[in-house]
Amino acid sequence: TIDDGVGSHIGYIEKRLLSTGELCTAAACGTAFDTDGVVVSITYPYDIKVSGSYLYVYGGGSTVEKRLVSTGELCTAAACGTAFDTDGVVTLSPVAQFAYSFDIDSTYLYTAGYDGSDWHMEKKLLTTAAADTNFGTSSNGVATSSSASFAAYGIDLDSSYMYVFGNDGTQGRV
């Protein structure tokens, strides 16, 4: 259960068949995603990405869960062979007040958000959630942009670049 300030809410992740929209129970899909096709998320999910055998679930403003596509189980060392962080959930840099968006490539997870005064971007390994020490200026996997202060709201990747968008917090005109 997640308390978002308005009240307590429970975050869910469902796995459904594309062809019919049916929940992936053992009867419908051959193997069950959890037992009933629904996993209760430990965060309040905002976005999800699928990469091979894994789901990456962004939620709670500053967390990312890594789960098995087949069962929905969190990626601990016991479940996945290598732990994502230690418990299958990584909390982003303590400076990141809120990550609004994330994307993945074949090796890394990238987030974009706000650190209290500037755009805030992080880069972490998909396998372990370790920070990429070559990313950013402080060898901690974090890059900021003081020229585009306030918040970065979205991120997309191609083979060479990340594209980040947001605003500077000032009011615009229509």
Short mmCIF file of C-alpha atoms in Angstrom, two decimals:
data_model
loop_
_atom_site.label_atom_id
_atom_site.label_comp_id
_atom_site.label_asym_id
_atom_site.label_seq_id
_atom_site.Cartn_x
_atom_site.Cartn_y
_atom_site.Cartn_z
CA THR A 1 0.00 0.00 0.00
CA ILE A 2 1.32 3.40 -0.97
CA ASP A 3 0.27 6.61 0.75
CA ASP A 4 0.36 9.35 -1.88
CA GLY A 5 -0.83 12.09 0.47
CA VAL A 6 -4.43 11.75 -0.72
CA GLY A 7 -4.89 8.33 0.82
CA SER A 8 -3.50 4.85 0.63
CA HIS A 9 -3.46 3.16 -2.75
CA ILE A 10 -2.26 -0.21 -3.95
CA GLY A 11 -0.20 -0.42 -7.11
CA TYR A 12 -0.88 -3.32 -9.49
CA ILE A 13 0.85 -4.78 -12.53
CA GLU A 14 -1.23 -6.95 -14.83
CA LYS A 15 -0.06 -9.24 -17.61
CA ARG A 16 -2.68 -9.73 -20.34
CA LEU A 17 -2.86 -11.52 -23.67
CA LEU A 18 -2.63 -9.15 -26.65
CA SER A 19 -5.13 -11.21 -28.62
CA THR A 20 -8.00 -11.23 -26.09
CA GLY A 21 -7.02 -8.97 -23.20
CA GLU A 22 -7.41 -11.93 -20.81
CA LEU A 23 -5.32 -11.97 -17.63
CA CYS A 24 -2.35 -14.37 -17.76
CA THR A 25 -3.35 -17.10 -15.36
CA ALA A 26 -1.87 -20.59 -15.77
CA ALA A 27 -4.98 -21.64 -17.71
CA ALA A 28 -4.84 -18.69 -20.12
CA CYS A 29 -1.08 -18.42 -20.73
CA GLY A 30 0.44 -21.77 -19.79
CA THR A 31 2.31 -20.22 -16.89
CA ALA A 32 0.85 -17.80 -14.38
CA PHE A 33 2.01 -14.25 -13.88
CA ASP A 34 1.89 -14.48 -10.10
CA THR A 35 -1.16 -16.74 -9.54
CA ASP A 36 -3.99 -14.67 -10.98
CA GLY A 37 -2.30 -12.54 -13.66
CA VAL A 38 -1.86 -9.60 -11.26
CA VAL A 39 1.16 -8.63 -9.17
CA VAL A 40 0.89 -6.17 -6.30
CA SER A 41 3.65 -3.62 -6.84
CA ILE A 42 5.64 -2.32 -3.89
CA THR A 43 5.65 1.10 -5.52
CA TYR A 44 2.92 3.16 -7.14
CA PRO A 45 3.60 2.34 -10.82
CA TYR A 46 3.81 5.17 -13.37
CA ASP A 47 5.55 3.45 -16.29
CA ILE A 48 6.78 0.03 -17.36
CA LYS A 49 9.34 -1.24 -19.87
CA VAL A 50 9.95 -4.80 -21.06
CA SER A 51 13.40 -6.03 -22.02
CA GLY A 52 13.89 -9.72 -22.74
CA SER A 53 12.95 -11.70 -19.64
CA TYR A 54 12.49 -8.69 -17.39
CA LEU A 55 10.02 -5.93 -16.55
CA TYR A 56 11.26 -2.60 -15.27
CA VAL A 57 8.56 -0.78 -13.32
CA TYR A 58 9.09 2.86 -12.47
CA GLY A 59 7.07 4.22 -9.59
CA GLY A 60 6.83 6.04 -6.34
CA GLY A 61 8.72 9.04 -7.66
CA SER A 62 12.16 7.59 -7.04
CA THR A 63 12.13 3.79 -7.38
CA VAL A 64 12.48 1.20 -10.13
CA GLU A 65 11.49 -2.45 -9.68
CA LYS A 66 12.99 -5.25 -11.79
CA ARG A 67 10.69 -8.27 -12.16
CA LEU A 68 10.64 -11.52 -14.11
CA VAL A 69 8.31 -11.31 -17.13
CA SER A 70 7.26 -14.93 -16.61
CA THR A 71 6.11 -14.75 -12.97
CA GLY A 72 6.25 -11.10 -11.89
CA GLU A 73 8.68 -11.99 -9.10
CA LEU A 74 11.14 -9.30 -7.95
CA CYS A 75 14.73 -9.87 -9.12
CA THR A 76 16.58 -10.90 -6.02
CA ALA A 77 19.70 -13.05 -6.34
CA ALA A 78 17.56 -16.14 -5.62
CA ALA A 79 14.97 -15.32 -8.30
CA CYS A 80 17.21 -13.99 -11.10
CA GLY A 81 20.74 -15.19 -10.35
CA THR A 82 21.92 -11.58 -9.92
CA ALA A 83 20.17 -9.17 -7.60
CA PHE A 84 18.88 -5.85 -8.90
CA ASP A 85 20.14 -3.70 -6.05
CA THR A 86 19.61 -6.19 -3.20
CA ASP A 87 15.87 -6.74 -3.14
CA GLY A 88 14.77 -6.16 -6.75
CA VAL A 89 14.04 -2.48 -6.14
CA VAL A 90 16.45 0.41 -6.57
CA THR A 91 15.92 3.81 -5.00
CA LEU A 92 17.40 6.51 -7.17
CA SER A 93 19.99 8.99 -5.94
CA PRO A 94 18.91 10.69 -2.70
CA VAL A 95 19.26 14.02 -4.50
CA ALA A 96 16.58 13.05 -7.02
CA GLN A 97 13.38 14.41 -5.55
CA PHE A 98 11.32 12.94 -8.36
CA ALA A 99 12.07 11.02 -11.53
CA TYR A 100 9.31 11.74 -14.03
CA SER A 101 10.38 9.37 -16.78
CA PHE A 102 12.71 6.51 -17.61
CA ASP A 103 13.93 4.51 -20.59
CA ILE A 104 16.18 1.51 -21.15
CA ASP A 105 18.58 0.25 -23.77
CA SER A 106 20.24 -3.17 -23.89
CA THR A 107 22.57 -2.38 -20.98
CA TYR A 108 21.37 0.64 -18.97
CA LEU A 109 18.40 2.26 -17.30
CA TYR A 110 18.13 6.07 -17.68
CA THR A 111 15.93 8.35 -15.59
CA ALA A 112 15.00 12.01 -15.96
CA GLY A 113 13.52 14.24 -13.28
CA TYR A 114 14.11 16.95 -10.72
CA ASP A 115 16.62 17.33 -7.89
CA GLY A 116 15.21 20.39 -6.12
CA SER A 117 16.72 23.02 -8.39
CA ASP A 118 17.84 21.42 -11.67
CA TRP A 119 17.11 18.70 -14.19
CA HIS A 120 18.39 15.39 -12.84
CA MET A 121 19.37 12.36 -14.96
CA GLU A 122 20.74 9.00 -13.78
CA LYS A 123 22.24 6.00 -15.58
CA LYS A 124 22.29 2.54 -13.96
CA LEU A 125 23.14 -0.99 -15.11
CA LEU A 126 20.06 -3.08 -15.96
CA THR A 127 21.63 -6.16 -14.35
CA THR A 128 22.53 -4.86 -10.87
CA ALA A 129 21.33 -1.22 -10.73
CA ALA A 130 24.91 -0.06 -10.13
CA ALA A 131 25.58 3.53 -11.18
CA ASP A 132 27.59 4.11 -14.37
CA THR A 133 30.53 6.06 -12.97
CA ASN A 134 31.38 7.43 -16.44
CA PHE A 135 28.03 9.22 -16.65
CA GLY A 136 27.83 12.77 -15.31
CA THR A 137 30.52 14.93 -13.81
CA SER A 138 30.88 13.46 -10.31
CA SER A 139 31.56 9.78 -11.16
CA ASN A 140 28.28 8.84 -9.47
CA GLY A 141 26.07 8.10 -12.48
CA VAL A 142 24.23 11.43 -12.16
CA ALA A 143 24.11 14.33 -14.61
CA THR A 144 22.36 17.65 -14.01
CA SER A 145 21.59 20.68 -16.12
CA SER A 146 21.59 24.05 -14.40
CA SER A 147 20.95 25.83 -17.70
CA ALA A 148 17.57 24.08 -17.93
CA SER A 149 16.52 24.34 -14.32
CA PHE A 150 13.34 23.01 -12.75
CA ALA A 151 12.27 19.59 -14.08
CA ALA A 152 12.96 17.14 -16.88
CA TYR A 153 9.71 15.33 -17.72
CA GLY A 154 10.64 12.87 -20.44
CA ILE A 155 13.49 10.92 -21.92
CA ASP A 156 14.01 8.88 -25.09
CA LEU A 157 17.09 7.20 -26.53
CA ASP A 158 18.57 6.34 -29.88
CA SER A 159 21.84 4.49 -30.48
CA SER A 160 24.04 7.49 -29.62
CA TYR A 161 22.03 10.09 -27.70
CA MET A 162 19.46 10.67 -25.01
CA TYR A 163 16.79 13.26 -25.65
CA VAL A 164 15.46 14.89 -22.51
CA PHE A 165 12.64 17.39 -22.34
CA GLY A 166 11.22 19.54 -19.57
CA ASN A 167 10.91 23.16 -18.56
CA ASP A 168 12.55 25.87 -16.55
CA GLY A 169 9.64 26.49 -14.17
CA THR A 170 8.65 29.89 -15.56
CA GLN A 171 5.17 30.58 -16.83
CA GLY A 172 4.75 30.66 -20.56
CA ARG A 173 2.19 32.26 -22.82
CA VAL A 174 -0.34 30.66 -25.08
#
